[in-house]
């Protein structure tokens, strides 16, 4: 059975000096961030990689990975936009829809600049082997906040092991999350989801609706977590949520690079 991992890698990071964050060398063997993540995914059985690239990342990713990585097929989908009408692409739903023609199996979609852990990929792999229904991983908010600055997170409301709602909360920091009505153990999304192919039809419809509502808006983004929350609310999908024993690692600012490198080195010693 084919199972793909779809990585969203279309943008450059302004906080990272306009560089491709996924190429930061953080692994104990000098692996880049994206290589480290892919290795975790293929170690548990995923057998296809799809990169959603942008005009500014397409060339570099193709040069680095080509058509195959460690015997695993690699494909590329281009997310683009019309600069006459937009300042940026239409967001993560648009990114995923741009890969529709390449997705021919159940899949996991995730950020290309986060390290989720091998067990995390294994949990979603096992779920998708059994059923083609939406699934995600919940992380405790206190474990996924940046040491400096703010982050945006999709906040889950749960009913047993199902997601009841997802609300995108912006500019959360270690200093202000209590003021925003959140707790340290509040479950939140790190933008990793497992789906059957049929979700793409729902997402295309959501994207079309969003574009009509936001016509003329040069910056509005159709965010995956928000739209999934809307689908849950409308009763279109039921989403299972799983905890993970893995620690999440991410590089938000250049100074995070050394910290992640040290933590991954220590992880290997355990």
PDB file of C-alpha atoms in Angstrom, residues 105-261:
ATOM      1  CA  UNK A 105      -3.037   7.395  -2.020  1.00  0.00           C
ATOM      2  CA  UNK A 106      -3.684   8.159   1.646  1.00  0.00           C
ATOM      3  CA  UNK A 107      -1.174  10.747   2.841  1.00  0.00           C
ATOM      4  CA  UNK A 108       0.223  12.831   5.658  1.00  0.00           C
ATOM      5  CA  UNK A 109       0.660  16.560   5.110  1.00  0.00           C
ATOM      6  CA  UNK A 110       2.990  18.570   7.325  1.00  0.00           C
ATOM      7  CA  UNK A 111       5.336  21.533   7.560  1.00  0.00           C
ATOM      8  CA  UNK A 112       8.762  21.119   6.037  1.00  0.00           C
ATOM      9  CA  UNK A 113      10.498  23.092   8.790  1.00  0.00           C
ATOM     10  CA  UNK A 114       9.361  21.039  11.791  1.00  0.00           C
ATOM     11  CA  UNK A 115      10.720  17.782  13.207  1.00  0.00           C
ATOM     12  CA  UNK A 116       7.792  15.748  14.469  1.00  0.00           C
ATOM     13  CA  UNK A 117       9.455  12.502  15.537  1.00  0.00           C
ATOM     14  CA  UNK A 118       9.497   8.963  14.169  1.00  0.00           C
ATOM     15  CA  UNK A 119       6.758   7.737  16.515  1.00  0.00           C
ATOM     16  CA  UNK A 120       4.499  10.578  15.351  1.00  0.00           C
ATOM     17  CA  UNK A 121       4.809   9.442  11.734  1.00  0.00           C
ATOM     18  CA  UNK A 122       4.295   5.835  12.816  1.00  0.00           C
ATOM     19  CA  UNK A 123       1.034   6.701  14.630  1.00  0.00           C
ATOM     20  CA  UNK A 124      -0.401   8.334  11.496  1.00  0.00           C
ATOM     21  CA  UNK A 125       0.995   5.586   9.235  1.00  0.00           C
ATOM     22  CA  UNK A 126      -0.807   2.921  11.291  1.00  0.00           C
ATOM     23  CA  UNK A 127      -4.019   4.952  11.319  1.00  0.00           C
ATOM     24  CA  UNK A 128      -4.026   5.374   7.529  1.00  0.00           C
ATOM     25  CA  UNK A 129      -3.258   1.699   6.967  1.00  0.00           C
ATOM     26  CA  UNK A 130      -6.460   0.835   8.844  1.00  0.00           C
ATOM     27  CA  UNK A 131      -8.784   3.626   7.693  1.00  0.00           C
ATOM     28  CA  UNK A 132      -8.878   6.524   5.250  1.00  0.00           C
ATOM     29  CA  UNK A 133     -10.325   8.963   7.770  1.00  0.00           C
ATOM     30  CA  UNK A 134      -8.803  12.263   8.947  1.00  0.00           C
ATOM     31  CA  UNK A 135      -6.396  12.073  11.873  1.00  0.00           C
ATOM     32  CA  UNK A 136      -3.996  14.411  13.615  1.00  0.00           C
ATOM     33  CA  UNK A 137      -1.540  14.681  16.482  1.00  0.00           C
ATOM     34  CA  UNK A 138      -2.094  16.837  19.570  1.00  0.00           C
ATOM     35  CA  UNK A 139       0.770  18.632  21.299  1.00  0.00           C
ATOM     36  CA  UNK A 140       0.657  20.420  24.655  1.00  0.00           C
ATOM     37  CA  UNK A 141       0.868  24.160  24.042  1.00  0.00           C
ATOM     38  CA  UNK A 142       3.660  24.725  26.584  1.00  0.00           C
ATOM     39  CA  UNK A 143       5.935  22.388  24.601  1.00  0.00           C
ATOM     40  CA  UNK A 144       5.524  24.142  21.253  1.00  0.00           C
ATOM     41  CA  UNK A 145       5.982  27.821  22.082  1.00  0.00           C
ATOM     42  CA  UNK A 146       9.031  29.727  20.911  1.00  0.00           C
ATOM     43  CA  UNK A 147      11.695  30.802  23.409  1.00  0.00           C
ATOM     44  CA  UNK A 148      11.508  34.244  21.852  1.00  0.00           C
ATOM     45  CA  UNK A 149       8.707  36.027  20.038  1.00  0.00           C
ATOM     46  CA  UNK A 150       5.230  34.805  19.159  1.00  0.00           C
ATOM     47  CA  UNK A 151       3.720  31.936  17.174  1.00  0.00           C
ATOM     48  CA  UNK A 152       0.322  31.055  15.704  1.00  0.00           C
ATOM     49  CA  UNK A 153      -1.261  27.757  16.732  1.00  0.00           C
ATOM     50  CA  UNK A 154      -4.434  25.843  15.897  1.00  0.00           C
ATOM     51  CA  UNK A 155      -6.075  25.169  19.278  1.00  0.00           C
ATOM     52  CA  UNK A 156      -8.079  21.947  19.630  1.00  0.00           C
ATOM     53  CA  UNK A 157     -11.263  21.409  21.587  1.00  0.00           C
ATOM     54  CA  UNK A 158     -11.686  17.672  22.140  1.00  0.00           C
ATOM     55  CA  UNK A 159     -14.487  15.217  22.772  1.00  0.00           C
ATOM     56  CA  UNK A 160     -12.800  11.993  23.852  1.00  0.00           C
ATOM     57  CA  UNK A 161     -10.371  11.036  21.084  1.00  0.00           C
ATOM     58  CA  UNK A 162     -12.136  13.193  18.482  1.00  0.00           C
ATOM     59  CA  UNK A 163     -11.532  16.822  17.526  1.00  0.00           C
ATOM     60  CA  UNK A 164     -14.621  18.899  18.289  1.00  0.00           C
ATOM     61  CA  UNK A 165     -13.219  22.190  16.984  1.00  0.00           C
ATOM     62  CA  UNK A 166     -10.009  23.874  15.796  1.00  0.00           C
ATOM     63  CA  UNK A 167      -9.505  27.585  16.344  1.00  0.00           C
ATOM     64  CA  UNK A 168      -6.482  29.435  14.996  1.00  0.00           C
ATOM     65  CA  UNK A 169      -5.017  31.698  17.691  1.00  0.00           C
ATOM     66  CA  UNK A 170      -2.441  34.253  16.603  1.00  0.00           C
ATOM     67  CA  UNK A 171       0.646  35.739  18.267  1.00  0.00           C
ATOM     68  CA  UNK A 172       0.914  33.389  21.251  1.00  0.00           C
ATOM     69  CA  UNK A 173       3.958  33.679  23.503  1.00  0.00           C
ATOM     70  CA  UNK A 174       5.163  32.150  26.770  1.00  0.00           C
ATOM     71  CA  UNK A 175       4.249  35.448  28.428  1.00  0.00           C
ATOM     72  CA  UNK A 176       0.718  35.946  27.062  1.00  0.00           C
ATOM     73  CA  UNK A 177      -0.908  32.529  26.557  1.00  0.00           C
ATOM     74  CA  UNK A 178      -2.763  32.648  29.917  1.00  0.00           C
ATOM     75  CA  UNK A 179      -4.141  36.105  29.020  1.00  0.00           C
ATOM     76  CA  UNK A 180      -5.490  34.534  25.824  1.00  0.00           C
ATOM     77  CA  UNK A 181      -7.494  32.021  27.891  1.00  0.00           C
ATOM     78  CA  UNK A 182      -5.127  29.128  27.181  1.00  0.00           C
ATOM     79  CA  UNK A 183      -3.390  26.656  29.499  1.00  0.00           C
ATOM     80  CA  UNK A 184       0.018  25.010  29.301  1.00  0.00           C
ATOM     81  CA  UNK A 185      -1.590  21.630  28.618  1.00  0.00           C
ATOM     82  CA  UNK A 186      -4.053  22.969  26.038  1.00  0.00           C
ATOM     83  CA  UNK A 187      -3.874  20.569  23.049  1.00  0.00           C
ATOM     84  CA  UNK A 188      -2.805  22.251  19.844  1.00  0.00           C
ATOM     85  CA  UNK A 189      -1.922  21.507  16.246  1.00  0.00           C
ATOM     86  CA  UNK A 190       1.536  21.584  14.717  1.00  0.00           C
ATOM     87  CA  UNK A 191       0.059  21.263  11.242  1.00  0.00           C
ATOM     88  CA  UNK A 192       0.502  17.520  10.759  1.00  0.00           C
ATOM     89  CA  UNK A 193      -2.549  15.639   9.481  1.00  0.00           C
ATOM     90  CA  UNK A 194      -3.349  12.276   7.918  1.00  0.00           C
ATOM     91  CA  UNK A 195      -6.032  11.996   5.213  1.00  0.00           C
ATOM     92  CA  UNK A 196      -7.585   9.801   2.588  1.00  0.00           C
ATOM     93  CA  UNK A 197      -7.667  11.287  -0.929  1.00  0.00           C
ATOM     94  CA  UNK A 198     -11.330  12.298  -0.658  1.00  0.00           C
ATOM     95  CA  UNK A 199     -10.458  15.222   1.649  1.00  0.00           C
ATOM     96  CA  UNK A 200      -9.110  17.088  -1.388  1.00  0.00           C
ATOM     97  CA  UNK A 201     -12.628  17.543  -2.816  1.00  0.00           C
ATOM     98  CA  UNK A 202     -13.781  19.129   0.451  1.00  0.00           C
ATOM     99  CA  UNK A 203     -10.732  21.378   0.549  1.00  0.00           C
ATOM    100  CA  UNK A 204     -11.171  22.522  -3.054  1.00  0.00           C
ATOM    101  CA  UNK A 205     -14.745  23.572  -2.279  1.00  0.00           C
ATOM    102  CA  UNK A 206     -13.587  25.388   0.864  1.00  0.00           C
ATOM    103  CA  UNK A 207     -10.890  27.204  -1.102  1.00  0.00           C
ATOM    104  CA  UNK A 208     -13.322  28.340  -3.801  1.00  0.00           C
ATOM    105  CA  UNK A 209     -15.708  29.656  -1.136  1.00  0.00           C
ATOM    106  CA  UNK A 210     -12.864  31.462   0.607  1.00  0.00           C
ATOM    107  CA  UNK A 211     -11.614  33.080  -2.609  1.00  0.00           C
ATOM    108  CA  UNK A 212     -15.105  34.393  -3.391  1.00  0.00           C
ATOM    109  CA  UNK A 213     -15.499  35.813   0.112  1.00  0.00           C
ATOM    110  CA  UNK A 214     -12.051  37.443   0.032  1.00  0.00           C
ATOM    111  CA  UNK A 215     -12.083  38.660  -3.565  1.00  0.00           C
ATOM    112  CA  UNK A 216      -9.833  41.702  -3.879  1.00  0.00           C
ATOM    113  CA  UNK A 217      -7.988  40.934  -0.641  1.00  0.00           C
ATOM    114  CA  UNK A 218      -4.278  40.734  -1.478  1.00  0.00           C
ATOM    115  CA  UNK A 219      -3.149  38.988   1.717  1.00  0.00           C
ATOM    116  CA  UNK A 220      -5.937  36.769   3.120  1.00  0.00           C
ATOM    117  CA  UNK A 221      -4.852  33.143   3.553  1.00  0.00           C
ATOM    118  CA  UNK A 222      -7.013  30.035   3.610  1.00  0.00           C
ATOM    119  CA  UNK A 223      -5.440  28.098   6.498  1.00  0.00           C
ATOM    120  CA  UNK A 224      -5.651  24.329   6.704  1.00  0.00           C
ATOM    121  CA  UNK A 225      -6.391  24.131  10.433  1.00  0.00           C
ATOM    122  CA  UNK A 226      -9.154  26.748  10.166  1.00  0.00           C
ATOM    123  CA  UNK A 227     -10.846  25.061   7.221  1.00  0.00           C
ATOM    124  CA  UNK A 228     -10.660  21.644   8.859  1.00  0.00           C
ATOM    125  CA  UNK A 229     -12.301  23.235  11.904  1.00  0.00           C
ATOM    126  CA  UNK A 230     -15.080  24.574   9.651  1.00  0.00           C
ATOM    127  CA  UNK A 231     -15.578  21.124   8.086  1.00  0.00           C
ATOM    128  CA  UNK A 232     -15.841  19.520  11.522  1.00  0.00           C
ATOM    129  CA  UNK A 233     -18.390  22.159  12.541  1.00  0.00           C
ATOM    130  CA  UNK A 234     -20.462  21.484   9.404  1.00  0.00           C
ATOM    131  CA  UNK A 235     -20.341  17.731  10.065  1.00  0.00           C
ATOM    132  CA  UNK A 236     -18.447  17.003   6.835  1.00  0.00           C
ATOM    133  CA  UNK A 237     -15.592  15.150   8.529  1.00  0.00           C
ATOM    134  CA  UNK A 238     -14.800  13.362  11.782  1.00  0.00           C
ATOM    135  CA  UNK A 239     -11.179  13.688  12.903  1.00  0.00           C
ATOM    136  CA  UNK A 240      -9.378  11.374  15.322  1.00  0.00           C
ATOM    137  CA  UNK A 241      -6.617  12.841  17.483  1.00  0.00           C
ATOM    138  CA  UNK A 242      -3.668  10.946  18.929  1.00  0.00           C
ATOM    139  CA  UNK A 243      -1.088  11.936  21.542  1.00  0.00           C
ATOM    140  CA  UNK A 244       2.591  11.399  20.749  1.00  0.00           C
ATOM    141  CA  UNK A 245       5.523  10.584  23.027  1.00  0.00           C
ATOM    142  CA  UNK A 246       7.822  12.487  20.654  1.00  0.00           C
ATOM    143  CA  UNK A 247       9.181  15.922  21.359  1.00  0.00           C
ATOM    144  CA  UNK A 248       8.604  18.486  18.630  1.00  0.00           C
ATOM    145  CA  UNK A 249      11.542  20.528  17.342  1.00  0.00           C
ATOM    146  CA  UNK A 250      11.292  23.600  15.161  1.00  0.00           C
ATOM    147  CA  UNK A 251      13.505  26.370  13.872  1.00  0.00           C
ATOM    148  CA  UNK A 252      11.763  29.738  14.046  1.00  0.00           C
ATOM    149  CA  UNK A 253      14.736  32.077  14.399  1.00  0.00           C
ATOM    150  CA  UNK A 254      18.393  31.628  13.331  1.00  0.00           C
ATOM    151  CA  UNK A 255      19.455  31.205  16.981  1.00  0.00           C
ATOM    152  CA  UNK A 256      17.174  28.138  17.255  1.00  0.00           C
ATOM    153  CA  UNK A 257      19.410  26.245  14.819  1.00  0.00           C
ATOM    154  CA  UNK A 258      22.207  25.539  17.312  1.00  0.00           C
ATOM    155  CA  UNK A 259      19.718  24.677  20.058  1.00  0.00           C
ATOM    156  CA  UNK A 260      17.922  22.110  17.878  1.00  0.00           C
ATOM    157  CA  UNK A 261      21.267  20.656  16.772  1.00  0.00           C
TER     158      UNK A 261
END
